[in-house]
Amino acid sequence: MIASLRLRAAVVSIVLLAVFLGAWHLATRSTGTAANMSPEYAKLMGMTATQGKSAMPGPLDVGAKLWEHLRRPFYDNGPNDKGLGIQLAFSLGRVMLGYLIAVAIAIPLGFLIGMSPLMSKALDPFIQILKPISPLAWMPLALYTIKDSSLSAIFVIFICSVWPMLINTAFGVASVRKEWINVARTLEVGNFRRAFTVILPAAAPTILTGMRISIGIAWLVIVAAEMLVGGTGIGYFVWNEWNNLSITNVIIAILLIGLVGMVLDQILARVSRLVTFPE
Amino acid sequence: MSIFDDPFDADSRVNAGCICGQHRSPAEHEHAMSALRCEPVVESQEKRYENVVASAVLRAVFPEATTRRAFLKTVGAATALAAVSQFFPLKTATEAFAEAGTPEKKDLKVGFIPITCATPIIMAAPLGFYAKAGLNVEVVKTAGWAVIRDKTINKEYDAAHMLAPMPIAISLGLGAQPIPFTVPAIENINGQGIVLSMKHKDKRDPKDWKGLKFAIPFDYSMHNYLLRYYLAEHGIDPDTDVQLRSVPPPEMVANLRADNIDGFLAPDNICQRAIYDGVGFLHILSKEIWDGHPCCSFAASREFITSAPNSFAALTRAIVDATAYASKAENRKQIAEAIAPANYINAPVTVLEQVLTGTYADGLGGVKTDPKRVDFDPFPWQSFAVWMLTQMKRWGQIKGDVDYKAVAEQIYLATDTRKVMIEMGLTPPKDSYKSFSVMGKSFDPTKPDDYVASFKIKKAS
């Protein structure tokens, strides 16, 4: 019965995709009505103007272009034109660096905050104010103070992805069941051992949820940051193609950003299943 | 005006027949004054250097112009050259001269914004002008004017493509902390345009433009000043009657299509791109507001010049050379192809060709030809800087008194560039100031305050 549900879901998914692609194709077909213009003039004009071609590319255009990109993902034509594979690698590298710094800071700090109700109350207003700030708002400040654009991008990822982890870790640590801590206390377990053998495993699922939210945010932020800073990365690719008003390439980049984001999320979902325990 | 005064030409008169002494006849002087520009490279660089060195030697041997001419007349130029090279190692001297100082730093990064204004900066990479100057330059595409400013200030770039007023704004601390910046070369002259949305096809008189929304690339840009000037001359107050928005060039076409703006005064390939995509039409070229106006500049911080003077000189040489090459009409097609790929401007070749060759579709069904639509002339006239300062003052970007001349001379390095150009065998203009007219109103760089006061529409400060 479960298998058949899956099957049915897959069929519905495919039908939805087909309907979407079909509608897209129909909506972006060229009207075919060539405007009345001299051939000399038409030669100087783009397809949208001469053949009534929609400014939005159809699914076939996108497919063809995607194939072109997939065939050679790692070409390097100089500092401003690299293959999609290289651009994604640059973005992933930046995200990982910023994210790992955030993990290294948020988890120990969250632990301390969670164990001390006083600190948790005292720091709460700061965290609440800093949490909702958009990455683009940090960017000028980072560029101005750090004076290095690639470090600024990493800083922005760090600052945006640190908060969910911090809050979740603190929350997870604070809400470990009192009985377990009391048991540890009766058994005269030391502070350090209590933190690692009782609190950490109990709080792990919440911490991982925070990490999962954070990786999503980090991946969101990288595109915005790279569009601004430029140079390399998938965000730069989007900006560069937008510059050329090449919507086809922008759509391809959107697809890839979604795919990579999904993969990152799934990896953390797997890990969080590993540390979850039945009660 | 010839590129260099050829001392082997026995026919040239000793005291040339014009007031400045640079030209052979008053007519030629007039012609040169009206164009006032250095002419492009005629021969290969080596040949030119050889000539420069040879002339220097010849002049040293015969300091008197009359005796020199007499000598040339009797023996002929070729024999004279051969004779000179007999007792002077011309070849070695030429090589030593061409090398100038070894650059302190060979690997340089230069930032640019992907528009045709950056043509000399960009093309110098694929066409080898940087390599010829002994440099290994990486040209890096940058997302916007504020980012290019910050990256250059942060020394991520050694030099950069900036809007001509930006180095002035940075040096004065407008919109950033004050850091001394310089302009060794102007990138391009002309090459901008006012594009209107298709729906305003019949609204060609600027007097009807009240309430429209226009986009400009940056507050400290010639585009801003030219559009304000144009509107104000037609009785529209740019601060109260219309809305001016600072929008990055690539977003302009998208915004025009989405009807968020009614038009823009933008750098080219963006104007032509809007036409190419059938979104807008060309109202006027910026050339019709001020023929020969500067637009973008090649900028470097004062610190870079002092810490690496030879690299800076080599860079200036490469840019001047590239600019000279770009100013020749017959090279434009090749340039359009060289700078179109994704690594550089990333635009259709047809669009770039229309901009650079000056044969373009106007968006209304006509094909127009104007070879001077965009042009390239590196000389950083200090009067340009004075004009920009008057407009900054006029629109309230600068408050209080301005020492126009001092600021212009600090930032626009006419003297240094002149030296580099003379070393390269070009004949740069002797003056650093010239007067010009903007929409028929003449500008006298010696009386900037009167100029500002003469405008009816301005922001009171």
XYZ file of C-alpha atoms in Angstrom:
740
model
C 0.000 0.000 0.000
C 2.840 2.383 0.846
C 4.634 1.568 -2.375
C 1.531 2.323 -4.359
C 1.133 5.652 -2.561
C 4.684 6.517 -3.524
C 4.032 5.466 -7.072
C 0.894 7.556 -7.248
C 2.746 10.543 -5.790
C 5.496 10.147 -8.386
C 2.950 10.020 -11.192
C 1.247 13.166 -9.901
C 4.645 14.889 -9.655
C 5.481 14.030 -13.247
C 2.069 15.148 -14.470
C 2.467 18.458 -12.628
C 5.903 18.939 -14.170
C 4.580 18.160 -17.639
C 1.682 20.586 -17.219
C 4.056 23.260 -15.988
C 6.505 22.751 -18.853
C 3.677 22.670 -21.380
C 2.159 25.901 -20.084
C 5.599 27.490 -20.038
C 6.253 26.430 -23.612
C 2.920 27.765 -24.826
C 3.293 31.025 -22.957
C 6.698 31.798 -24.390
C 6.113 30.801 -28.013
C 7.081 33.520 -30.454
C 4.106 35.319 -31.914
C 5.680 35.011 -35.342
C 4.431 38.400 -36.418
C 7.488 40.150 -37.684
C 7.064 43.872 -37.203
C 7.193 45.971 -40.313
C 10.801 47.013 -40.650
C 13.506 47.299 -43.251
C 15.909 44.356 -43.437
C 18.831 46.660 -42.797
C 17.200 47.788 -39.561
C 16.131 44.298 -38.590
C 19.704 43.096 -38.819
C 20.646 45.465 -36.014
C 17.802 44.392 -33.759
C 17.336 41.455 -31.424
C 14.947 38.536 -31.880
C 12.437 39.939 -29.406
C 11.981 43.007 -31.554
C 12.101 41.404 -34.985
C 10.239 38.130 -34.569
C 8.000 38.924 -31.656
C 9.955 36.360 -29.658
C 9.069 36.430 -26.000
C 11.713 37.966 -23.754
C 11.230 34.910 -21.537
C 12.985 31.802 -22.847
C 10.964 28.628 -23.344
C 11.752 25.269 -21.728
C 13.454 24.071 -24.903
C 15.907 26.996 -24.868
C 16.673 26.375 -21.236
C 17.122 22.639 -21.837
C 19.535 23.195 -24.711
C 21.555 25.716 -22.744
C 21.601 23.462 -19.688
C 22.975 20.628 -21.807
C 25.672 22.973 -23.084
C 26.655 23.850 -19.511
C 26.561 20.258 -18.294
C 28.801 19.125 -21.109
C 31.663 21.307 -19.949
C 31.132 22.356 -16.359
C 34.759 23.110 -15.566
C 35.999 25.382 -18.351
C 37.991 28.443 -17.369
C 38.078 31.385 -19.767
C 39.811 33.798 -17.464
C 38.877 35.597 -14.277
C 35.366 36.601 -15.312
C 34.124 33.521 -17.146
C 34.300 30.095 -15.569
C 32.245 26.918 -15.892
C 29.226 26.309 -13.690
C 31.014 23.514 -11.817
C 33.801 25.881 -10.825
C 31.340 28.583 -9.805
C 29.394 26.141 -7.623
C 32.613 24.918 -6.052
C 33.583 28.486 -5.170
C 30.176 29.122 -3.617
C 30.211 25.875 -1.661
C 33.704 26.634 -0.402
C 32.617 30.034 0.880
C 29.453 28.663 2.439
C 31.342 25.860 4.184
C 33.951 28.217 5.584
C 31.431 30.736 6.910
C 29.177 27.982 8.167
C 31.906 26.067 9.975
C 33.052 29.229 11.729
C 29.442 29.786 12.756
C 29.173 26.208 14.052
C 32.423 26.550 15.976
C 31.131 29.658 17.706
C 27.398 29.062 18.000
C 27.451 25.613 19.577
C 29.828 26.241 22.505
C 28.293 29.659 23.090
C 24.779 28.239 22.875
C 25.780 25.616 25.407
C 26.905 28.233 27.880
C 23.825 30.354 27.337
C 21.566 27.326 27.700
C 23.164 26.248 30.967
C 22.827 29.681 32.532
C 19.302 31.095 32.741
C 20.765 34.493 33.665
C 22.918 34.752 30.498
C 20.104 33.419 28.396
C 17.824 36.230 29.572
C 20.553 38.879 29.372
C 21.657 38.043 25.819
C 18.191 37.467 24.450
C 17.478 41.063 23.297
C 20.763 41.258 21.379
C 20.143 37.975 19.628
C 16.585 38.951 18.764
C 17.744 42.229 17.218
C 20.653 40.748 15.275
C 18.781 37.715 14.005
C 16.435 39.247 11.426
C 19.021 41.459 9.687
C 19.279 40.848 5.976
C 22.652 39.775 4.566
C 22.634 42.688 2.151
C 22.395 45.101 5.052
C 25.589 43.660 6.550
C 27.468 43.848 3.276
C 28.424 47.555 3.105
C 29.448 47.487 6.758
C 31.562 44.385 6.204
C 33.208 45.769 3.071
C 33.971 48.988 4.865
C 35.475 47.480 8.010
C 37.015 44.210 6.829
C 38.352 45.802 3.635
C 38.393 42.525 1.747
C 35.513 41.409 -0.397
C 35.909 37.626 -0.155
C 36.331 37.805 3.627
C 33.279 40.056 3.729
C 31.216 37.430 1.927
C 32.333 34.794 4.425
C 31.610 37.131 7.299
C 28.106 37.767 6.021
C 27.439 34.029 5.793
C 28.779 33.595 9.278
C 26.733 36.396 10.791
C 23.515 35.250 9.127
C 23.851 31.559 9.871
C 25.050 31.851 13.463
C 21.723 32.872 15.051
C 19.450 29.863 14.412
C 22.172 27.553 15.680
C 22.811 29.688 18.717
C 19.155 29.905 19.645
C 18.469 26.245 19.002
C 21.505 25.077 20.937
C 20.613 27.269 23.891
C 17.022 26.103 23.742
C 17.996 22.438 23.415
C 20.401 22.654 26.301
C 17.967 24.551 28.507
C 15.158 22.083 27.932
C 17.009 18.887 28.799
C 14.742 17.021 31.192
C 15.369 17.968 34.807
C 15.134 14.315 35.926
C 18.138 13.326 33.805
C 20.238 16.109 35.224
C 19.113 15.208 38.725
C 20.042 11.575 38.143
C 23.456 12.676 36.997
C 23.732 14.832 40.084
C 22.844 11.957 42.453
C 25.452 9.827 40.741
C 27.909 12.678 41.414
C 28.865 13.084 37.753
C 31.328 15.936 37.169
C 30.311 19.092 35.285
C 32.301 18.237 32.217
C 31.120 14.691 32.000
C 27.549 15.775 32.602
C 27.755 18.192 29.670
C 29.078 15.591 27.250
C 27.310 12.418 28.312
C 23.933 13.764 29.405
C 23.178 17.184 27.983
C 24.828 16.909 24.547
C 23.068 13.693 23.462
C 19.778 14.996 24.834
C 20.090 18.331 23.065
C 21.613 16.953 19.827
C 18.375 16.713 17.810
C 17.489 20.339 18.576
C 21.030 21.475 17.803
C 20.947 19.670 14.476
C 17.633 21.254 13.611
C 19.317 24.607 14.188
C 22.216 23.574 11.982
C 19.807 22.503 9.288
C 18.034 25.862 9.332
C 21.408 27.573 9.268
C 22.771 25.759 6.241
C 19.638 26.766 4.379
C 20.175 30.373 5.343
C 23.888 30.231 4.474
C 23.033 28.965 1.009
C 20.416 31.695 0.601
C 22.894 34.332 1.670
C 25.752 33.255 -0.600
C 23.854 34.097 -3.765
C 23.019 37.590 -2.545
C 26.529 38.172 -1.241
C 28.205 37.014 -4.444
C 25.922 39.098 -6.599
C 27.181 42.113 -4.720
C 30.827 41.218 -4.308
C 31.317 39.566 -7.683
C 34.340 37.734 -8.954
C 33.408 34.092 -8.544
C 30.573 31.888 -7.415
C 27.088 31.030 -8.548
C 25.743 34.391 -7.372
C 28.265 36.145 -9.573
C 27.195 33.899 -12.444
C 23.571 35.001 -11.985
C 24.621 38.646 -11.915
C 26.888 38.293 -14.951
C 24.148 36.662 -16.981
C 21.607 39.181 -15.819
C 23.987 41.830 -17.064
C 23.662 40.247 -20.466
C 19.890 39.921 -19.880
C 20.292 36.210 -20.498
C 17.241 34.929 -18.656
C 17.990 31.395 -19.887
C 21.197 31.235 -17.911
C 19.545 32.852 -14.904
C 16.877 30.132 -14.901
C 19.559 27.452 -15.105
C 21.357 29.013 -12.172
C 18.107 29.128 -10.191
C 17.575 25.423 -10.853
C 21.099 24.574 -9.742
C 20.887 26.734 -6.635
C 17.701 24.891 -5.685
C 19.273 21.493 -6.302
C 22.392 22.191 -4.285
C 20.315 23.678 -1.472
C 18.213 20.540 -1.390
C 21.276 18.288 -1.264
C 22.781 20.284 1.608
C 19.503 20.110 3.516
C 19.151 16.371 2.924
C 22.663 15.708 4.215
C 21.875 17.431 7.495
C 18.500 15.709 7.682
C 20.308 12.348 7.467
C 22.740 13.345 10.187
C 19.954 14.528 12.429
C 18.168 11.194 12.028
C 21.352 9.505 13.268
C 21.337 11.379 16.549
C 17.621 11.236 17.185
C 16.645 8.662 19.788
C 13.260 7.174 20.569
C 11.917 8.007 23.983
C 48.150 67.883 -36.065
C 50.779 65.206 -36.554
C 51.532 62.799 -33.777
C 55.064 63.911 -33.505
C 57.030 66.699 -35.022
C 59.307 64.965 -37.467
C 62.785 66.501 -37.388
C 63.720 64.588 -40.540
C 61.237 66.557 -42.527
C 63.286 69.222 -44.206
C 60.242 70.971 -45.580
C 58.720 71.824 -42.276
C 59.032 75.466 -41.503
C 61.212 76.609 -38.650
C 58.691 78.882 -37.118
C 55.382 77.251 -37.818
C 52.651 79.505 -38.979
C 50.260 79.391 -36.037
C 50.028 81.152 -32.699
C 50.967 78.238 -30.515
C 53.867 77.228 -32.746
C 52.692 73.651 -32.828
C 51.109 73.694 -36.244
C 52.220 74.458 -39.716
C 49.432 76.794 -40.636
C 46.676 78.710 -38.894
C 44.169 76.393 -40.607
C 45.802 73.341 -39.138
C 45.887 75.037 -35.768
C 42.188 75.756 -36.034
C 41.483 72.197 -36.981
C 43.519 70.888 -34.097
C 41.855 73.265 -31.666
C 38.413 72.203 -32.730
C 39.275 68.563 -32.351
C 41.901 68.985 -29.640
C 42.773 65.420 -29.374
C 45.738 63.240 -29.746
C 45.671 61.114 -32.791
C 45.978 57.376 -32.805
C 49.082 55.360 -33.334
C 50.186 55.353 -36.929
C 53.177 53.136 -36.815
C 54.084 50.332 -34.531
C 55.218 51.368 -31.117
C 58.841 50.355 -31.657
C 59.083 52.404 -34.812
C 57.641 55.361 -32.984
C 60.060 55.038 -30.100
C 62.892 54.778 -32.595
C 61.800 58.029 -34.145
C 61.524 59.722 -30.787
C 65.026 58.656 -29.840
C 66.445 59.552 -33.239
C 64.888 63.003 -33.129
C 66.249 63.583 -29.663
C 69.741 62.666 -30.846
C 69.470 64.762 -33.963
C 68.289 67.701 -31.934
C 71.207 67.250 -29.573
C 73.699 67.203 -32.435
C 72.181 70.220 -34.140
C 70.524 72.270 -31.439
C 69.858 75.087 -33.924
C 66.744 74.344 -35.937
C 68.069 76.240 -38.948
C 71.329 74.299 -39.154
C 69.432 71.047 -38.634
C 67.170 71.829 -41.524
C 70.070 72.866 -43.702
C 71.866 69.630 -42.934
C 68.787 67.565 -43.696
C 68.199 69.428 -46.915
C 71.721 68.716 -48.190
C 72.056 65.069 -47.197
C 68.459 63.863 -47.069
C 66.597 62.305 -44.165
C 67.620 58.688 -44.783
C 71.304 59.508 -44.987
C 70.995 61.674 -41.907
C 69.429 58.845 -40.000
C 72.111 56.433 -41.156
C 74.790 58.940 -40.208
C 73.333 59.466 -36.799
C 73.100 55.748 -36.134
C 76.761 55.422 -37.145
C 78.012 57.189 -34.079
C 75.049 56.664 -31.780
C 73.645 53.227 -30.831
C 70.054 54.101 -31.752
C 68.821 50.570 -31.341
C 70.098 50.146 -27.811
C 68.886 53.591 -26.859
C 65.436 52.794 -28.234
C 65.241 49.591 -26.253
C 66.378 51.320 -23.097
C 63.820 54.023 -23.726
C 60.959 51.620 -24.408
C 61.620 49.768 -21.188
C 61.527 52.935 -19.085
C 61.643 51.903 -15.434
C 61.015 48.291 -14.517
C 57.592 48.049 -12.871
C 57.789 47.498 -9.115
C 54.743 45.291 -9.308
C 53.993 43.306 -12.436
C 50.848 41.430 -11.476
C 48.102 43.994 -11.245
C 44.378 43.821 -10.810
C 42.179 46.338 -12.559
C 38.454 46.489 -11.919
C 35.889 47.371 -14.539
C 32.141 47.693 -15.011
C 30.870 45.845 -18.078
C 29.932 48.786 -20.324
C 31.522 50.045 -23.533
C 33.054 52.995 -21.651
C 35.571 50.515 -20.263
C 36.643 49.505 -23.775
C 40.322 50.573 -23.467
C 40.709 48.942 -20.046
C 39.133 45.710 -21.211
C 40.576 45.403 -24.707
C 44.093 46.070 -23.405
C 43.949 42.548 -21.954
C 42.857 40.426 -24.961
C 44.702 42.629 -27.462
C 47.925 42.577 -25.460
C 48.457 46.244 -24.572
C 49.218 45.456 -20.936
C 51.677 42.753 -21.933
C 53.410 45.207 -24.235
C 53.915 47.547 -21.285
C 55.517 44.669 -19.386
C 52.562 44.085 -17.090
C 50.474 41.081 -16.236
C 47.061 42.585 -15.645
C 43.950 40.750 -14.598
C 40.816 42.713 -15.470
C 38.050 41.926 -12.995
C 34.397 42.539 -13.664
C 32.671 44.302 -10.795
C 29.030 44.549 -9.781
C 28.540 48.257 -9.309
C 30.086 51.649 -8.799
C 29.978 51.568 -5.007
C 31.630 48.138 -4.989
C 34.353 49.178 -7.420
C 35.002 52.216 -5.231
C 35.274 50.135 -2.058
C 37.423 47.465 -3.676
C 39.832 50.065 -5.033
C 39.993 51.862 -1.699
C 40.631 48.497 -0.001
C 43.528 47.889 -2.426
C 41.975 44.761 -3.872
C 42.347 46.548 -7.185
C 45.460 48.495 -8.083
C 43.517 50.704 -10.425
C 39.983 50.784 -11.723
C 37.462 52.020 -14.203
C 35.453 54.773 -12.525
C 32.941 57.365 -13.588
C 34.868 60.571 -14.256
C 33.462 62.437 -11.202
C 34.044 59.524 -8.800
C 37.738 60.133 -8.095
C 36.815 63.741 -7.323
C 34.042 62.636 -4.992
C 36.325 60.098 -3.274
C 39.129 62.630 -2.862
C 36.725 65.175 -1.417
C 35.150 62.581 0.847
C 31.666 62.767 -0.677
C 29.881 59.515 0.055
C 33.075 57.914 1.390
C 35.963 58.823 3.626
C 38.343 61.204 1.838
C 41.187 59.354 0.140
C 43.367 61.065 -2.450
C 42.579 59.583 -5.850
C 43.860 60.482 -9.278
C 42.810 60.273 -12.899
C 45.735 59.610 -15.226
C 43.495 59.053 -18.246
C 39.976 59.590 -19.462
C 38.504 56.421 -20.906
C 35.965 57.587 -23.400
C 34.247 60.690 -24.592
C 30.604 60.734 -25.703
C 29.036 57.289 -25.901
C 25.998 57.772 -23.658
C 22.400 58.412 -24.536
C 18.929 59.219 -23.301
C 16.610 56.290 -23.906
C 12.867 56.559 -23.409
C 10.293 53.855 -23.066
C 8.396 53.002 -26.281
C 5.195 54.431 -24.858
C 6.725 57.931 -24.867
C 7.340 57.785 -28.603
C 5.428 61.015 -29.124
C 6.726 62.804 -26.063
C 9.947 64.069 -27.536
C 9.857 67.544 -26.026
C 11.522 67.544 -22.580
C 9.079 70.243 -21.477
C 6.416 67.502 -21.313
C 8.488 65.304 -19.069
C 7.158 66.537 -15.730
C 6.471 63.644 -13.371
C 8.529 61.074 -15.271
C 10.971 58.729 -13.586
C 14.512 58.528 -14.903
C 17.376 56.264 -14.012
C 21.008 57.261 -13.795
C 23.881 54.901 -12.973
C 25.287 56.722 -9.935
C 24.973 60.042 -8.121
C 28.537 61.025 -8.914
C 28.347 60.439 -12.633
C 28.477 62.498 -15.781
C 25.127 60.890 -16.541
C 23.580 62.558 -13.537
C 25.064 65.955 -14.375
C 24.269 65.745 -18.072
C 20.676 64.659 -17.518
C 20.145 67.379 -14.911
C 21.724 69.919 -17.212
C 19.578 68.835 -20.139
C 16.368 68.891 -18.105
C 17.175 72.223 -16.491
C 17.927 73.815 -19.865
C 14.396 72.836 -20.855
C 12.927 74.359 -17.739
C 12.457 71.128 -15.792
C 13.838 71.185 -12.266
C 15.473 67.752 -11.853
C 14.977 67.816 -8.091
C 11.293 68.667 -7.986
C 9.702 68.031 -11.397
C 11.012 64.545 -12.136
C 12.331 61.622 -10.152
C 15.942 60.587 -10.642
C 16.925 57.162 -9.395
C 20.318 55.626 -9.101
C 20.013 52.218 -10.792
C 22.793 49.815 -11.821
C 22.965 49.760 -15.633
C 21.898 46.130 -16.204
C 18.774 46.706 -14.131
C 17.842 49.684 -16.265
C 16.643 47.658 -19.234
C 14.709 45.285 -16.975
C 13.132 48.241 -15.162
C 12.259 49.948 -18.411
C 10.579 46.779 -19.610
C 8.703 46.475 -16.315
C 7.560 50.102 -16.612
C 9.223 51.102 -13.341
C 11.050 53.932 -15.072
C 10.203 56.061 -18.085
C 13.714 56.427 -19.375
C 17.355 56.713 -18.510
C 20.569 58.423 -19.338
C 22.893 55.484 -19.359
C 26.236 54.290 -20.593
C 26.304 52.544 -23.861
C 25.703 49.083 -24.766
C 22.876 49.522 -22.218
C 21.149 52.132 -24.424
C 21.631 50.020 -27.515
C 20.597 46.925 -25.578
C 17.250 48.493 -24.714
C 16.739 49.214 -28.408
C 17.946 45.755 -29.417
C 15.362 44.192 -27.135
C 12.650 46.482 -28.432
C 12.044 48.072 -25.034
C 12.976 51.671 -25.745
C 14.184 54.130 -28.344
C 17.074 56.544 -28.436
C 15.878 60.061 -27.698
C 19.263 61.737 -28.127
C 22.907 60.809 -27.860
C 24.773 62.478 -25.000
C 26.975 63.912 -27.720
C 24.094 66.225 -28.626
C 24.236 67.721 -25.133
C 27.980 68.197 -25.059
C 30.091 66.922 -27.905
C 33.319 65.558 -26.499
C 32.212 65.212 -22.895
C 34.195 62.817 -20.749
C 32.359 59.891 -19.251
C 34.475 57.313 -17.523
C 37.977 57.564 -16.231
C 40.872 55.350 -15.405
C 41.542 55.937 -11.717
C 44.191 54.977 -9.182
C 44.876 56.055 -5.648
C 47.635 58.534 -4.949
C 49.192 55.868 -2.750
C 49.567 53.450 -5.660
C 51.404 56.114 -7.637
C 53.871 56.835 -4.859
C 54.433 53.197 -3.931
C 54.764 51.878 -7.483
C 55.509 54.789 -9.821
C 56.900 52.645 -12.632
C 53.960 50.247 -12.578
C 51.691 53.234 -12.665
C 53.551 54.765 -15.611
C 53.470 51.449 -17.474
C 49.757 51.132 -16.789
C 49.134 54.652 -18.035
C 51.151 53.887 -21.158
C 49.104 50.751 -21.807
C 45.833 52.626 -21.378
C 46.914 55.568 -23.544
C 48.049 53.112 -26.180
C 44.799 51.153 -26.057
C 42.786 54.363 -26.171
C 44.701 55.522 -29.218
C 44.028 52.181 -30.893
C 40.343 52.338 -30.009
C 39.999 55.844 -31.391
C 40.607 54.550 -34.913
C 37.377 53.685 -36.678
C 38.846 50.772 -38.623
C 39.776 48.933 -35.423
C 36.340 49.160 -33.877
C 34.897 45.947 -35.311
C 37.819 43.907 -34.079
C 37.476 45.523 -30.644
C 33.756 44.779 -30.498
C 34.496 41.100 -31.061
C 37.342 41.068 -28.557
C 35.328 42.529 -25.695
C 31.952 40.828 -26.274
C 32.595 37.393 -24.641
C 31.301 36.479 -21.198
C 34.746 37.072 -19.723
C 34.513 40.775 -20.551
C 31.361 42.769 -21.334
C 29.145 39.748 -21.993
C 26.818 41.215 -24.580
C 25.764 40.369 -28.137
C 28.425 41.389 -30.665
C 25.778 43.148 -32.787
C 25.001 45.513 -29.931
C 28.647 46.365 -29.277
C 29.314 46.825 -32.964
C 26.466 49.295 -33.279
C 27.827 51.295 -30.372
C 31.450 51.269 -31.476
C 31.031 51.707 -35.219
C 28.303 54.294 -34.826
C 25.924 52.701 -37.331
C 22.959 51.898 -35.183
C 19.249 51.251 -35.026
C 17.502 54.118 -33.228
C 14.592 52.037 -31.973
C 12.039 53.864 -34.113
C 12.733 51.994 -37.315
C 15.606 54.097 -38.600
C 19.285 53.329 -39.057
C 21.565 56.197 -38.147
C 25.258 56.734 -38.604
C 27.439 58.779 -36.342
C 31.066 57.635 -36.203
C 31.639 59.841 -33.163
C 28.848 58.240 -31.149
C 31.553 57.048 -28.814
C 35.141 58.117 -29.037
C 38.304 57.620 -27.071
C 40.691 60.314 -25.973
C 42.895 59.759 -22.942
C 43.979 63.305 -22.102
C 42.644 64.236 -18.628
C 41.683 67.862 -19.194
C 41.608 69.669 -15.875
C 38.805 71.818 -17.217
C 36.643 68.663 -17.255
C 37.224 68.327 -13.531
C 36.379 71.997 -12.998
C 33.117 71.556 -14.911
C 32.177 68.518 -12.807
C 32.934 70.475 -9.654
C 30.674 73.304 -10.832
C 27.856 70.799 -11.289
C 28.504 69.184 -7.901
C 28.229 72.657 -6.447
C 25.190 73.485 -8.542
C 23.254 70.441 -7.336
C 24.288 70.739 -3.719
C 26.679 67.760 -3.600
C 29.382 70.134 -2.391
C 28.581 72.728 0.198
C 30.633 75.857 0.774
C 33.508 77.251 -1.239
C 35.489 75.142 -3.644
C 39.024 75.724 -4.802
C 38.207 74.461 -8.291
C 41.671 74.763 -9.733
C 43.501 73.149 -6.822
C 41.148 70.176 -6.687
C 41.250 69.653 -10.454
C 45.038 69.755 -10.536
C 45.365 67.353 -7.622
C 43.155 64.727 -9.229
C 43.348 65.086 -12.999
C 46.989 64.358 -13.729
C 47.299 66.304 -16.968
C 50.971 67.083 -16.369
C 52.028 63.495 -15.695
C 49.993 62.084 -18.553
C 51.430 64.698 -20.879
C 54.903 63.519 -19.897
C 54.012 59.884 -20.542
C 52.456 60.788 -23.885
C 55.502 62.766 -24.970
C 57.719 59.836 -24.001
C 55.530 57.634 -26.158
C 55.999 59.962 -29.103
C 52.494 61.406 -29.071
C 51.766 65.097 -29.115
C 49.495 65.879 -26.197
C 47.857 69.301 -25.949
C 50.032 71.940 -24.270
C 47.298 73.327 -22.082
C 45.493 71.503 -19.321
C 42.426 73.701 -19.592
C 40.181 74.294 -22.531
C 36.834 75.917 -22.791
C 33.958 74.109 -24.403
C 30.279 74.556 -24.755
C 27.468 72.497 -23.302
C 24.162 72.869 -25.160
C 25.413 76.059 -26.743
C 26.429 77.672 -23.458
C 30.145 78.206 -23.273
C 32.119 77.269 -20.204
C 35.151 79.229 -19.125
C 37.252 77.123 -16.727
C 38.827 80.254 -15.251
C 35.485 81.560 -13.981
C 33.746 78.592 -12.386
C 31.901 80.625 -9.764
C 30.314 82.872 -12.368
C 29.338 79.767 -14.298
C 27.524 78.242 -11.318
C 25.820 81.557 -10.587
C 24.633 81.847 -14.182
C 22.190 78.934 -13.927
C 18.588 79.723 -13.148
C 17.662 76.228 -12.005
C 19.925 74.954 -9.252
C 19.791 73.769 -5.713
C 20.308 76.681 -3.360
C 23.114 75.941 -0.936
